[in-house]
CSV table of C-alpha atoms and ligand atoms in Angstrom, one decimal:
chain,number,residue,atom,x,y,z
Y,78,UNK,CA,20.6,8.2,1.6
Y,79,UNK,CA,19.8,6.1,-1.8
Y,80,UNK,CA,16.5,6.6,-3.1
Y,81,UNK,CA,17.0,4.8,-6.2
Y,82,UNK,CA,15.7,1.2,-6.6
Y,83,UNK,CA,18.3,-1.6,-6.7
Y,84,UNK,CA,18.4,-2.8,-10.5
Y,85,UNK,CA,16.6,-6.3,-8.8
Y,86,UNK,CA,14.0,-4.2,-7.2
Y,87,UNK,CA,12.9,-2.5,-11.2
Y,88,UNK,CA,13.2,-5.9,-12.1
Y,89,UNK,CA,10.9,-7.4,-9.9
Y,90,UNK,CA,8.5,-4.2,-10.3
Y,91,UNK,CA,8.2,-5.0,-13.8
Y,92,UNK,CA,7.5,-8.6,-13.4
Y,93,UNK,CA,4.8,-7.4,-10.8
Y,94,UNK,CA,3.6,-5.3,-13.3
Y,95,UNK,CA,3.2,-7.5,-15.8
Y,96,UNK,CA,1.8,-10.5,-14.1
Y,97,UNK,CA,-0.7,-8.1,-12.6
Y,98,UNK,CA,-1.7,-6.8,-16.2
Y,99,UNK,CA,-2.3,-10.5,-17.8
Y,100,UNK,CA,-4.0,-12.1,-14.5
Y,101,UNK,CA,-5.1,-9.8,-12.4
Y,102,UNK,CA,-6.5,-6.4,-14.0
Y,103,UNK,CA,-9.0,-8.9,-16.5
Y,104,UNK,CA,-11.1,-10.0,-13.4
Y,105,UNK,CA,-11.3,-6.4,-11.1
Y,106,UNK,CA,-14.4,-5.9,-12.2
Y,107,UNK,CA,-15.8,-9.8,-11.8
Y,108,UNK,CA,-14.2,-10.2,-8.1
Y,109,UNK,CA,-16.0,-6.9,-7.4
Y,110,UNK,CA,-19.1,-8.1,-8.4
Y,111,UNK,CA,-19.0,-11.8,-7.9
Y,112,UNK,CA,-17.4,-11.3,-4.5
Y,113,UNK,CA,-14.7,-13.7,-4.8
Y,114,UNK,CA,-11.0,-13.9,-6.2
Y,115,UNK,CA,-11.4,-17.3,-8.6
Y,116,UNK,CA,-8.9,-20.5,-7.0
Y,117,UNK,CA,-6.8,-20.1,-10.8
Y,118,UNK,CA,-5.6,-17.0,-9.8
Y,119,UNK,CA,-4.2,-17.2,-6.1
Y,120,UNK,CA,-2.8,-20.2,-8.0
Y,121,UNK,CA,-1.3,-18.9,-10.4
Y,122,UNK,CA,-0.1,-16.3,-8.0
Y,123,UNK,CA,1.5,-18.9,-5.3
Y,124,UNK,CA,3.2,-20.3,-8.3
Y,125,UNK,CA,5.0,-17.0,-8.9
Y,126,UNK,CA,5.9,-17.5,-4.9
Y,127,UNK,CA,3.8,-14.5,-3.8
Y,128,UNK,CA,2.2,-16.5,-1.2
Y,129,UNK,CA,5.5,-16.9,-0.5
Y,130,UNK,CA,6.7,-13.9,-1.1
Y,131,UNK,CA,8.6,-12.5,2.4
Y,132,UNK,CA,9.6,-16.2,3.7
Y,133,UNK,CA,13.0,-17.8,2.8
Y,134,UNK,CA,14.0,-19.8,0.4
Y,135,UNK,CA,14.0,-23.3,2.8
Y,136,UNK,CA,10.2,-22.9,3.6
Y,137,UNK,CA,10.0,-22.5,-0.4
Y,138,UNK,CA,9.3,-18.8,0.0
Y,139,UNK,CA,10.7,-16.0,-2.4
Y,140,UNK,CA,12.4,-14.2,0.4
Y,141,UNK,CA,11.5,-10.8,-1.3
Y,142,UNK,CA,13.8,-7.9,0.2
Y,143,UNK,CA,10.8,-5.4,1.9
Y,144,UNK,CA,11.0,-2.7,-0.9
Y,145,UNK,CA,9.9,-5.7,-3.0
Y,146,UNK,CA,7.2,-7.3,-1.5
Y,147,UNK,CA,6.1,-3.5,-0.8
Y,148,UNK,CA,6.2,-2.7,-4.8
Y,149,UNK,CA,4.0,-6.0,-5.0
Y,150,UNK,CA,1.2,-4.8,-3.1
Y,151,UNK,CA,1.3,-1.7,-5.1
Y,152,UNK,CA,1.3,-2.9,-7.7
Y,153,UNK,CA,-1.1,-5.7,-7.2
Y,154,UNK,CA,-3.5,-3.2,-5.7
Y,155,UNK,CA,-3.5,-0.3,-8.4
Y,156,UNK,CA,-5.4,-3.3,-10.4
Y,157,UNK,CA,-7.7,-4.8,-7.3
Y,158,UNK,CA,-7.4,-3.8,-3.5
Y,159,UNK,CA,-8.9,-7.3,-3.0
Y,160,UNK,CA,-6.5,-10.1,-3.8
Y,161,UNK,CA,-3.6,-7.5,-2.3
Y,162,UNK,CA,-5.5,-7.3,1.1
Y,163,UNK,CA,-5.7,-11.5,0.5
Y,164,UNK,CA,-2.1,-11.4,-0.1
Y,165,UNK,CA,-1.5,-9.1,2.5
Y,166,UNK,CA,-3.5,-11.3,5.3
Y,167,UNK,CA,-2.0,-14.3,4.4
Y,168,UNK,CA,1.5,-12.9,4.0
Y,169,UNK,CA,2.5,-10.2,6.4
Y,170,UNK,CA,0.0,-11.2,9.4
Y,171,UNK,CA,0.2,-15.0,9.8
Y,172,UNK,CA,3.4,-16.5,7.7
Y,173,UNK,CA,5.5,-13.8,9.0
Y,174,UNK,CA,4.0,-14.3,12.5
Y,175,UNK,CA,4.6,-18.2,11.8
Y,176,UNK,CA,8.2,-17.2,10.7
Y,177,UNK,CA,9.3,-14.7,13.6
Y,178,UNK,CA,7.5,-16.2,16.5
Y,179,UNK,CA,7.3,-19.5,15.4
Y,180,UNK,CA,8.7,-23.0,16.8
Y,181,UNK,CA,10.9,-25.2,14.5
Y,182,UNK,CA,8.2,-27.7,14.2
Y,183,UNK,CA,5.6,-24.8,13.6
Y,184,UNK,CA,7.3,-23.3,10.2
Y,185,UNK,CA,8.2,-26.8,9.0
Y,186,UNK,CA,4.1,-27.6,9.6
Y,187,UNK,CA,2.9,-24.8,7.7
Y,188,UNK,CA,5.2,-22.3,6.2
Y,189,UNK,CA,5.9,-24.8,3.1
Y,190,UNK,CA,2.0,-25.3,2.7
Y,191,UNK,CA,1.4,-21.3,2.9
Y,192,UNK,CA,4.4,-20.9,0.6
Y,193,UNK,CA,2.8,-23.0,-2.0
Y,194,UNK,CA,-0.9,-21.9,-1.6
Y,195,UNK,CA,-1.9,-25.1,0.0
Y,196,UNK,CA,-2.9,-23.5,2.7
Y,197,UNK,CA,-4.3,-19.7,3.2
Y,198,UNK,CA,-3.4,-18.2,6.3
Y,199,UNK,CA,-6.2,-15.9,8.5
Y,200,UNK,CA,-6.0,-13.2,11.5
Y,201,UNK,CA,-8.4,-13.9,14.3
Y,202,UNK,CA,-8.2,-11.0,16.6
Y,203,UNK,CA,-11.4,-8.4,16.6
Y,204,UNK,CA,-14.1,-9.6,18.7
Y,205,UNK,CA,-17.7,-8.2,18.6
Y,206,UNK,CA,-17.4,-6.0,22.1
Y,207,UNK,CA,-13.4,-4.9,21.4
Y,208,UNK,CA,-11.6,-4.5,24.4
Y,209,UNK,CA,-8.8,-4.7,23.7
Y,210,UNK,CA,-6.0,-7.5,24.2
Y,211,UNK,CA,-5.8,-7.4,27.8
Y,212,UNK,CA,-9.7,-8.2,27.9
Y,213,UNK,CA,-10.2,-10.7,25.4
Y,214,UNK,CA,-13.7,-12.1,25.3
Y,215,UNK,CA,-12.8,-15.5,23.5
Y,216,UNK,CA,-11.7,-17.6,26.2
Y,217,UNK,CA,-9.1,-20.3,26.3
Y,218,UNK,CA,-9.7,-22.9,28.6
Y,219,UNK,CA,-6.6,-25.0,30.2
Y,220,UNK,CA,-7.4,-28.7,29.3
Y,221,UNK,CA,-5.0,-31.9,29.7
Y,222,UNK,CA,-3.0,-31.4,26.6
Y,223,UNK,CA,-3.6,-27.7,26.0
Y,224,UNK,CA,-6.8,-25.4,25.9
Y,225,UNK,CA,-10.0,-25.7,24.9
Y,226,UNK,CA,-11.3,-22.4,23.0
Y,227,UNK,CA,-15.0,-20.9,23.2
Y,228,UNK,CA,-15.8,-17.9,21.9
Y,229,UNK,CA,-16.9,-16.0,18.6
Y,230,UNK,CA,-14.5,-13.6,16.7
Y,231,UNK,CA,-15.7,-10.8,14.1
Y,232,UNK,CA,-13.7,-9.4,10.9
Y,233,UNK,CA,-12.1,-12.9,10.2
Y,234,UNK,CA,-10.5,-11.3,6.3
Y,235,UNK,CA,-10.1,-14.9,4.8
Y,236,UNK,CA,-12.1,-17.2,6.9
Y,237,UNK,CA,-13.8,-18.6,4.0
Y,238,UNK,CA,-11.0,-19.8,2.1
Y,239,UNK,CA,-8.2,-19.9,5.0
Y,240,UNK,CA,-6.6,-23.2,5.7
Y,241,UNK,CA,-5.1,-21.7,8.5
Y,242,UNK,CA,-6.2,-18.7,11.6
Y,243,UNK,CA,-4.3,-17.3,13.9
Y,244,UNK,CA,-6.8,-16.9,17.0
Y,245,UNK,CA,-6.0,-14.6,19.8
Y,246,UNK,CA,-7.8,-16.0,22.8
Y,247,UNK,CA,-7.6,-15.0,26.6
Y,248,UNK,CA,-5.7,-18.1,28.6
Y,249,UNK,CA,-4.7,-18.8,32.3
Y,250,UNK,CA,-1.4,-17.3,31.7
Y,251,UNK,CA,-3.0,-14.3,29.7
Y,252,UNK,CA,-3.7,-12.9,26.2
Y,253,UNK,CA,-2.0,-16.4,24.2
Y,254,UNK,CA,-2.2,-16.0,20.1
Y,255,UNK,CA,-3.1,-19.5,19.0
Y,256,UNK,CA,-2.8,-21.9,15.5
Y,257,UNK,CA,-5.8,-23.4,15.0
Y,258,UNK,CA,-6.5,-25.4,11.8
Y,259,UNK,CA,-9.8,-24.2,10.2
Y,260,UNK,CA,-11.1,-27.3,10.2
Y,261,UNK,CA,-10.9,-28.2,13.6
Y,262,UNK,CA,-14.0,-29.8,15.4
Y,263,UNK,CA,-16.0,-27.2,16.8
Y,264,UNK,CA,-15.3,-24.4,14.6
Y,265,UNK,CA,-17.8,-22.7,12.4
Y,266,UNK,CA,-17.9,-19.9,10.5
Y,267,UNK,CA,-20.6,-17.6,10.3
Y,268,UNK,CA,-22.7,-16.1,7.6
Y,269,UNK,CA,-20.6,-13.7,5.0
Y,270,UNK,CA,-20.3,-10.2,5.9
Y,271,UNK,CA,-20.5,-8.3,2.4
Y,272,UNK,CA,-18.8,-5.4,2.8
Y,273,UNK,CA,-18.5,-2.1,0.8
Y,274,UNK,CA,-15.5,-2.1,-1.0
Y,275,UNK,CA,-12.7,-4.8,-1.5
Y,276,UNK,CA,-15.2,-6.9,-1.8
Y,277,UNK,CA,-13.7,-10.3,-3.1
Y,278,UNK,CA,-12.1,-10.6,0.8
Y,279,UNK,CA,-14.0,-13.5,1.9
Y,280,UNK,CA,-15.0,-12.0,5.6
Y,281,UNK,CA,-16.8,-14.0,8.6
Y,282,UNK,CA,-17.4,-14.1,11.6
Y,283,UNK,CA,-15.9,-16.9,13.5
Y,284,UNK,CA,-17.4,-19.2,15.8
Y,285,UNK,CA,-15.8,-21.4,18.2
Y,286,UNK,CA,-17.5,-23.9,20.3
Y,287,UNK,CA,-14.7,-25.8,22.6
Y,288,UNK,CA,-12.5,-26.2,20.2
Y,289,UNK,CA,-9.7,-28.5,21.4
Y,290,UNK,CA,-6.0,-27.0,20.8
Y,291,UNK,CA,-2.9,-28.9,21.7
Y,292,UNK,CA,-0.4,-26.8,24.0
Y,293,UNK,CA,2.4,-27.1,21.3
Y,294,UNK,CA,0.0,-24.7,18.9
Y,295,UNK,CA,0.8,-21.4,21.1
Y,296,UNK,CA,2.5,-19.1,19.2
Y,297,UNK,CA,5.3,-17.4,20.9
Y,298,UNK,CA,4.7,-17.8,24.5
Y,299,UNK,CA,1.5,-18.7,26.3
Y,300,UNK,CA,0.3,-15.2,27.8
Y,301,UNK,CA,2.3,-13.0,25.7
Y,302,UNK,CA,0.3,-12.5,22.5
Y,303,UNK,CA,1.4,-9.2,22.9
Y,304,UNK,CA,4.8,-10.3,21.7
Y,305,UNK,CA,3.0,-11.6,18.3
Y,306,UNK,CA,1.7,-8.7,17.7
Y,307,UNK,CA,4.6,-6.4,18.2
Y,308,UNK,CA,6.5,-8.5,15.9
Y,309,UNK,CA,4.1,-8.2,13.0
Y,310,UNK,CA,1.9,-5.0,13.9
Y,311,UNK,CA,4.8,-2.0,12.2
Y,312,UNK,CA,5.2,-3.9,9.1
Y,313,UNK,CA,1.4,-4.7,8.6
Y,314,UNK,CA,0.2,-1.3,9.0
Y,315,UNK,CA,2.8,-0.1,6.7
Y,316,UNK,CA,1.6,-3.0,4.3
Y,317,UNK,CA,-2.0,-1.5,4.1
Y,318,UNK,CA,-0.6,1.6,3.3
Y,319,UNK,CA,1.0,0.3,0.2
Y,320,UNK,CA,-2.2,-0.9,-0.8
Y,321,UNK,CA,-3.7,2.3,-0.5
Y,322,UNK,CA,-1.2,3.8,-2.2
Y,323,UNK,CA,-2.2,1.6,-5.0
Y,324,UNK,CA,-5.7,2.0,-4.9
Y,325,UNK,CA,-5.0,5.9,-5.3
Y,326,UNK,CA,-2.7,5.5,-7.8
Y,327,UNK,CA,-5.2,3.8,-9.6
Y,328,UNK,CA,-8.1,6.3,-8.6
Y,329,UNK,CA,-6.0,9.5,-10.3
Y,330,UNK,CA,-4.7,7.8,-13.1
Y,331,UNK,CA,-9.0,6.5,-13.5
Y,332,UNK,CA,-9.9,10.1,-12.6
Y,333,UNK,CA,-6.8,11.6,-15.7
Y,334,UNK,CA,-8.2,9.8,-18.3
Y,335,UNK,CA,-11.3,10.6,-17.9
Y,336,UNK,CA,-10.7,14.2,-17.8
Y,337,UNK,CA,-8.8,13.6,-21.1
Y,338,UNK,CA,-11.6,12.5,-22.8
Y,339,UNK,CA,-14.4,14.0,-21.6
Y,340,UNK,CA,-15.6,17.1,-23.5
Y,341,UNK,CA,-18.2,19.9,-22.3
Y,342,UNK,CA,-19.2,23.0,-24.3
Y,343,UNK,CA,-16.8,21.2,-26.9
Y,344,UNK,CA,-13.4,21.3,-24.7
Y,345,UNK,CA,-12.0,18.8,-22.6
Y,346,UNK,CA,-12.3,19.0,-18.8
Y,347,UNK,CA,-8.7,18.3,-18.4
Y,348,UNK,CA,-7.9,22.3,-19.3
Y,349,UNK,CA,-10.3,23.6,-16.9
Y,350,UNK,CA,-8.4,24.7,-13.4
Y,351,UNK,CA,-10.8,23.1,-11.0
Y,352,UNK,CA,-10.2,19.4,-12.7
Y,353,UNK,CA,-6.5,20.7,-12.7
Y,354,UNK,CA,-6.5,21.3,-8.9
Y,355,UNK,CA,-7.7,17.9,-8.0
Y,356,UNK,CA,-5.4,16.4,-10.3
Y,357,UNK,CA,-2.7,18.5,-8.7
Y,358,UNK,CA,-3.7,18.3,-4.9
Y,359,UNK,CA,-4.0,14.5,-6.3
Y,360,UNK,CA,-0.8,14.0,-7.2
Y,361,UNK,CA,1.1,15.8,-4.6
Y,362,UNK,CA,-0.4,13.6,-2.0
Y,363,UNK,CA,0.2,10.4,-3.9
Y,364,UNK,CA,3.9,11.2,-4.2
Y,365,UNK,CA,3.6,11.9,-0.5
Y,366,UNK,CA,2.4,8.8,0.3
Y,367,UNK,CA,4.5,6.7,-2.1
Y,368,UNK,CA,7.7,8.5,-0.4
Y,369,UNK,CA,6.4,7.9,3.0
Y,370,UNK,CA,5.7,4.3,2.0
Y,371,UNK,CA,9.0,3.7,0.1
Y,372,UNK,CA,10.9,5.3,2.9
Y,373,UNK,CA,9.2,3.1,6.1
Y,374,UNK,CA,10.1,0.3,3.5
Y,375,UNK,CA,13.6,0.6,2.9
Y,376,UNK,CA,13.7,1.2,6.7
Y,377,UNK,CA,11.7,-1.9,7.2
Y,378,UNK,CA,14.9,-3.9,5.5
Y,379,UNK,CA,17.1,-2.1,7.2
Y,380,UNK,CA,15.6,-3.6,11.0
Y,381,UNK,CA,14.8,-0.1,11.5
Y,382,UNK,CA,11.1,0.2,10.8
Y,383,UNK,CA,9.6,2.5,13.7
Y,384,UNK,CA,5.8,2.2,15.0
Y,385,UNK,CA,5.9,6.3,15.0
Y,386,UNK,CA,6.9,5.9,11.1
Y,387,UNK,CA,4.2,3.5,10.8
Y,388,UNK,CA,1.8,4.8,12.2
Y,389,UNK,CA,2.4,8.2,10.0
Y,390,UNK,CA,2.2,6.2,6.8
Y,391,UNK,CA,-1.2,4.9,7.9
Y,392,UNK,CA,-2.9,7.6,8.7
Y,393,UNK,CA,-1.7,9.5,5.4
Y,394,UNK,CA,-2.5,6.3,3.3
Y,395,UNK,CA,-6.1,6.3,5.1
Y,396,UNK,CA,-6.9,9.8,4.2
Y,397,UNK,CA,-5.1,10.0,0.8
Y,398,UNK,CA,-6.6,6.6,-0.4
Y,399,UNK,CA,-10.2,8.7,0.3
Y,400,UNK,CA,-9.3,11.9,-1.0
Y,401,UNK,CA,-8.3,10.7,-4.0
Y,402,UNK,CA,-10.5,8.5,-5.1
Y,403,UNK,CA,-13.1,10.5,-3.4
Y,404,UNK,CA,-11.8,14.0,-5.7
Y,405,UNK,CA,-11.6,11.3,-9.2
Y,406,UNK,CA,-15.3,10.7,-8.6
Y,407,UNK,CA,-15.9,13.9,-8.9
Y,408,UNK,CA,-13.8,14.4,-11.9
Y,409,UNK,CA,-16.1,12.0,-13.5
Y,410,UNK,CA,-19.3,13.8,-12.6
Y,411,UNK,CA,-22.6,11.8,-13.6
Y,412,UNK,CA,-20.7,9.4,-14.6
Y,413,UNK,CA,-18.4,8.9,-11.1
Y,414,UNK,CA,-22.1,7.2,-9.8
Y,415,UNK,CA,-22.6,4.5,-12.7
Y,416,UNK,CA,-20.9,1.2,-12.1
Y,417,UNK,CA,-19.5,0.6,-15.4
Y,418,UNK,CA,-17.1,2.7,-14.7
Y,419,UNK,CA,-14.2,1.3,-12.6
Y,420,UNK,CA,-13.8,4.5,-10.4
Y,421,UNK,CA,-17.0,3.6,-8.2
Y,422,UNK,CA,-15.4,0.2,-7.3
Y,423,UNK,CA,-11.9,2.1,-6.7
Y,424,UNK,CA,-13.8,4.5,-4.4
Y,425,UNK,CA,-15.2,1.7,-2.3
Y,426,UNK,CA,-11.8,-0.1,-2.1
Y,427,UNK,CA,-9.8,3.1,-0.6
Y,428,UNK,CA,-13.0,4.2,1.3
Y,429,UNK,CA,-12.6,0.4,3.1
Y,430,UNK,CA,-8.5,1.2,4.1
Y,431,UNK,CA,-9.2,3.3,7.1
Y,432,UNK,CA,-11.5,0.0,8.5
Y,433,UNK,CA,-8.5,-2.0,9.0
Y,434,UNK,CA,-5.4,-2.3,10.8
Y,435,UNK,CA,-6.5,0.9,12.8
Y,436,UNK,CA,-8.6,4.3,12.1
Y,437,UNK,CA,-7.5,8.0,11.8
Y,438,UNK,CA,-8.2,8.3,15.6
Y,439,UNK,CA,-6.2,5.6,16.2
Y,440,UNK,CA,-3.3,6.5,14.4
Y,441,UNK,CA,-3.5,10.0,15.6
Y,442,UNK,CA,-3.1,8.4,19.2
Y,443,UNK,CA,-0.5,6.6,18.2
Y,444,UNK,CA,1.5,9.6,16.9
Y,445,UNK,CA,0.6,11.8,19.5
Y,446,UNK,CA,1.5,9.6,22.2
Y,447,UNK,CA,4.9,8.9,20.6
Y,448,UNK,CA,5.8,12.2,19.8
Y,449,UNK,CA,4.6,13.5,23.4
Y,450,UNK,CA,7.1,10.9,24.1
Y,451,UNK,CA,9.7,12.4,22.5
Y,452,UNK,CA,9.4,15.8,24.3
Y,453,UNK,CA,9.2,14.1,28.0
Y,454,UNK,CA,5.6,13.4,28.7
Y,455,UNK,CA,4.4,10.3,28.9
Y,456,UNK,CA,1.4,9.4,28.8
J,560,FAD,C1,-12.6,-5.0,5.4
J,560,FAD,C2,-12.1,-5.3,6.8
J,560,FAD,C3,-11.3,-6.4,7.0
J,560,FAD,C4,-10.9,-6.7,8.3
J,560,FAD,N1,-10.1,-7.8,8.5
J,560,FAD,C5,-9.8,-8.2,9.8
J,560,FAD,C6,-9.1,-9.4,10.0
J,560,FAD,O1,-8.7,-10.1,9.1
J,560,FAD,N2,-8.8,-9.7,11.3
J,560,FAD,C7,-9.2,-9.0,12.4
J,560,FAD,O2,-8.9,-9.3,13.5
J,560,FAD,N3,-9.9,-7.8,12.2
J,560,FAD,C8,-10.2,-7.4,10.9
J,560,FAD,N4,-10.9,-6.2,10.7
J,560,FAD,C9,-11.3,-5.5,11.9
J,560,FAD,C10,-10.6,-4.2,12.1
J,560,FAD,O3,-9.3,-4.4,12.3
J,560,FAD,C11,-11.2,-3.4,13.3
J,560,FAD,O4,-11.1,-4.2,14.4
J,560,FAD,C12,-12.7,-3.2,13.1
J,560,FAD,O5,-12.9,-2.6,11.8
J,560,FAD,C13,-13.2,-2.2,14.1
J,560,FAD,O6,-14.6,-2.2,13.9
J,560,FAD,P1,-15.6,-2.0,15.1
J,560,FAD,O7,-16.9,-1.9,14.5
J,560,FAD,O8,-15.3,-2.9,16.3
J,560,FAD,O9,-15.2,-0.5,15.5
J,560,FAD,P2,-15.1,0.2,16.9
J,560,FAD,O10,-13.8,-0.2,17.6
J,560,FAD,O11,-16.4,0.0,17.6
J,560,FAD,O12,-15.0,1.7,16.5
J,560,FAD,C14,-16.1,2.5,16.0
J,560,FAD,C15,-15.6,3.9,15.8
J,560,FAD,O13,-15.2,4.5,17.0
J,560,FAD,C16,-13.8,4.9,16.9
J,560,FAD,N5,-13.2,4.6,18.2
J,560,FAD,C17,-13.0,3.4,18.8
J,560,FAD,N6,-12.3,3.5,19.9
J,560,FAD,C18,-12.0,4.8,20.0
J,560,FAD,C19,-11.2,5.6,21.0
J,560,FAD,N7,-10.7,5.0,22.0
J,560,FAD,N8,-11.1,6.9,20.8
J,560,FAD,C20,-11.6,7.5,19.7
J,560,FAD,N9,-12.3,6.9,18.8
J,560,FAD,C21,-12.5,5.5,18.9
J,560,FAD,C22,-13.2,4.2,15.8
J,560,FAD,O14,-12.1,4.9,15.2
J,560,FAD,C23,-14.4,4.0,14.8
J,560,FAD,O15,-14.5,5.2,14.1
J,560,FAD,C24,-11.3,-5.9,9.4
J,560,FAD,C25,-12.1,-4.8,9.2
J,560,FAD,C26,-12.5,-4.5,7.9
J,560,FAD,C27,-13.4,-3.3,7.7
């Protein structure tokens, strides 16, 4: 086993790095509270190819090894969970989706366009009742050339800036994931949801009132949306849980200098043991995480990423990300609940994580199903 980066890998973390420092970390605060990420800088981002950034070179992608991309998120989120769960949407959900279920025709229509930020890719699946995607409530009708789509979907991370959704709708032939330009006739979004934390995600729900898609827009195979999300489902949860990783990262290292500074009865808080055991339980379950992360990664590249291994690093991402941030808060005391600081909008961010791509329950099925598995009962 290696557990050193490649000298490419550093190389590509530092560029992260830096790009992240000059464009990103100035506006946190003002995508926070403005509830957008400005045009300029997913520009300036697709022109560095991380919109881009996991598709090859012909669709004009970066075709970024896994440990990569995964250092990008990091890094990208220890600054602003947003614009990595924007990334992360757009990226891992529907250009890889686009690029491994895909037809020909399909990635020369819209990979190139995602790769240069032409067009922003969205992930149409929760639905206001869930049931799940044997049961899916939006409907897609068989019509002469294809189906005709009716329904509303919730949760839409991107709708207002996507160019692009990937809809999962229930057709004759079963659960069918579908690309449907977001400014076909028929389809409106609804009002913003503003949400607690990672709040520059431009969220909606998604209305869609026959809304006329041609047969060659099926992703994969009509009635096996199932397949779509197999193919993308390991790598995205993983994804989130390098963006968590980031956003605690971010909380301790908030949460440190604070405690550096900060003096009571004339001594700084940093030398008293109670600030020293958060720091500690802190860090321990940050370099937990980042293993976990940097391990499914690596694996990831190797073809060998497992949903069990996913799953794993989701669950501890989920509760780390809160713990963290949650303990760094209260390394701040008084101050942990004014908003200049940037720990209250870090706090927000990782309390957010466990709301998508699946909660600690179900993770915990998840794992427990797998590893019931593994010792002969299925369930
Ligand atoms: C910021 C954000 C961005 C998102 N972006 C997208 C997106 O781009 N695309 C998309 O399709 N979706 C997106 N989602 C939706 C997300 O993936 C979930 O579908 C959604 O958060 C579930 O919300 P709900 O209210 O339907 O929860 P419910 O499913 O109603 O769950 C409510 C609670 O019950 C628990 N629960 C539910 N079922 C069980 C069970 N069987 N056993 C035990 N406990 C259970 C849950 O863990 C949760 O605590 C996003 C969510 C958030 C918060």
């Amino acid at each position: 086993m290696n557990f050193a980066f490649t000298e490419e890998q550093q190389m590509f973390r530092d560029m992260f790095a830096d790009f992240v420092a000059k464009e990103v970390e100035p506006l946190a605060e003002h995508i926070s509270e403005h509830e957008e990420i400005p045009k300029a800088l997913l520009k300036k981002a697709a022109m560095q190819g991380f919109l881009g950034a996991l598709l090859p070179e012909e669709y004009g992608g970066a075709a970024l090894d896994m440990v990569s991309y995964i250092l990008l998120l990091e890094e990208v989120a220890k600054s602003d969970m947003s614009t990595a769960m924007v990334l992360h949407v757009h990226n891992d959900l529907v250009s890889r989706a686009i690029l491994l279920c895909g037809s020909a025709e399909q990635k020369e229509q819209w990979l190139p366009a995602m790769a240069e930020g032409s067009v922003i890719g969205a992930w149409a699946f929760a639905e206001p009742d869930p049931a799940g995607l044997t049961n899916l409530q939006v409907m897609a009708r068989a019509a002469d050339d294809g189906y005709v789509l009716h329904g509303t979907k919730t949760w839409v991370s991107n709708a207002g800036i996507a160019g692009l959704m990937v809809v999962f709708a229930q057709a004759p032939e079963g659960p069918t994931a579908l690309l449907v330009p977001a400014d076909a006739a028929g389809l409106k979004l609804g009002q913003r949801d503003k949400t607690l934390g990672m709040r520059g995600v431009q969220i909606h729900p998604v209305y869609f009132n026959d809304v006329a898609v041609p047969a060659d827009a099926v992703l994969g195979r009509p009635g096996d949306a199932q397949a779509v999300m197999a193919a993308v489902g390991d790598f995205s949860r993983l994804a989130m849980a390098a963006i968590a990783l980031g956003g605690a990262e971010h909380a301790l290292s908030l949460g440190v200098d604070f405690a550096k500074e900060r003096k009571q009865f004339g001594v700084e808080i940093a030398r008293k043991g109670a600030i020293q055991a958060y720091i500690a339980d802190s860090a321990v379950e940050v370099e937990t995480l980042r293993s976990q992360v940097y391990r499914c990664a690596s694996l990831a590249d190797q073809g060998l990423l497992d949903g069990l291994s996913a799953s794993i690093a989701k669950l501890w991402a989920n509760r780390v990300s809160y713990q963290v941030a949650n303990r760094m808060i209260q390394t701040h005391g008084g101050y942990g609940y004014i908003l200049d600081y940037a720990i209250g909008r870090v706090f927000r961010d990782c309390r957010t994580v466990e709301g998508i791509e699946g909660s600690n329950r179900t993770q915990q099925a998840a794992i427990a199903r797998s590893v019931l598995a593994a010792h002969g009962f299925v369930m």
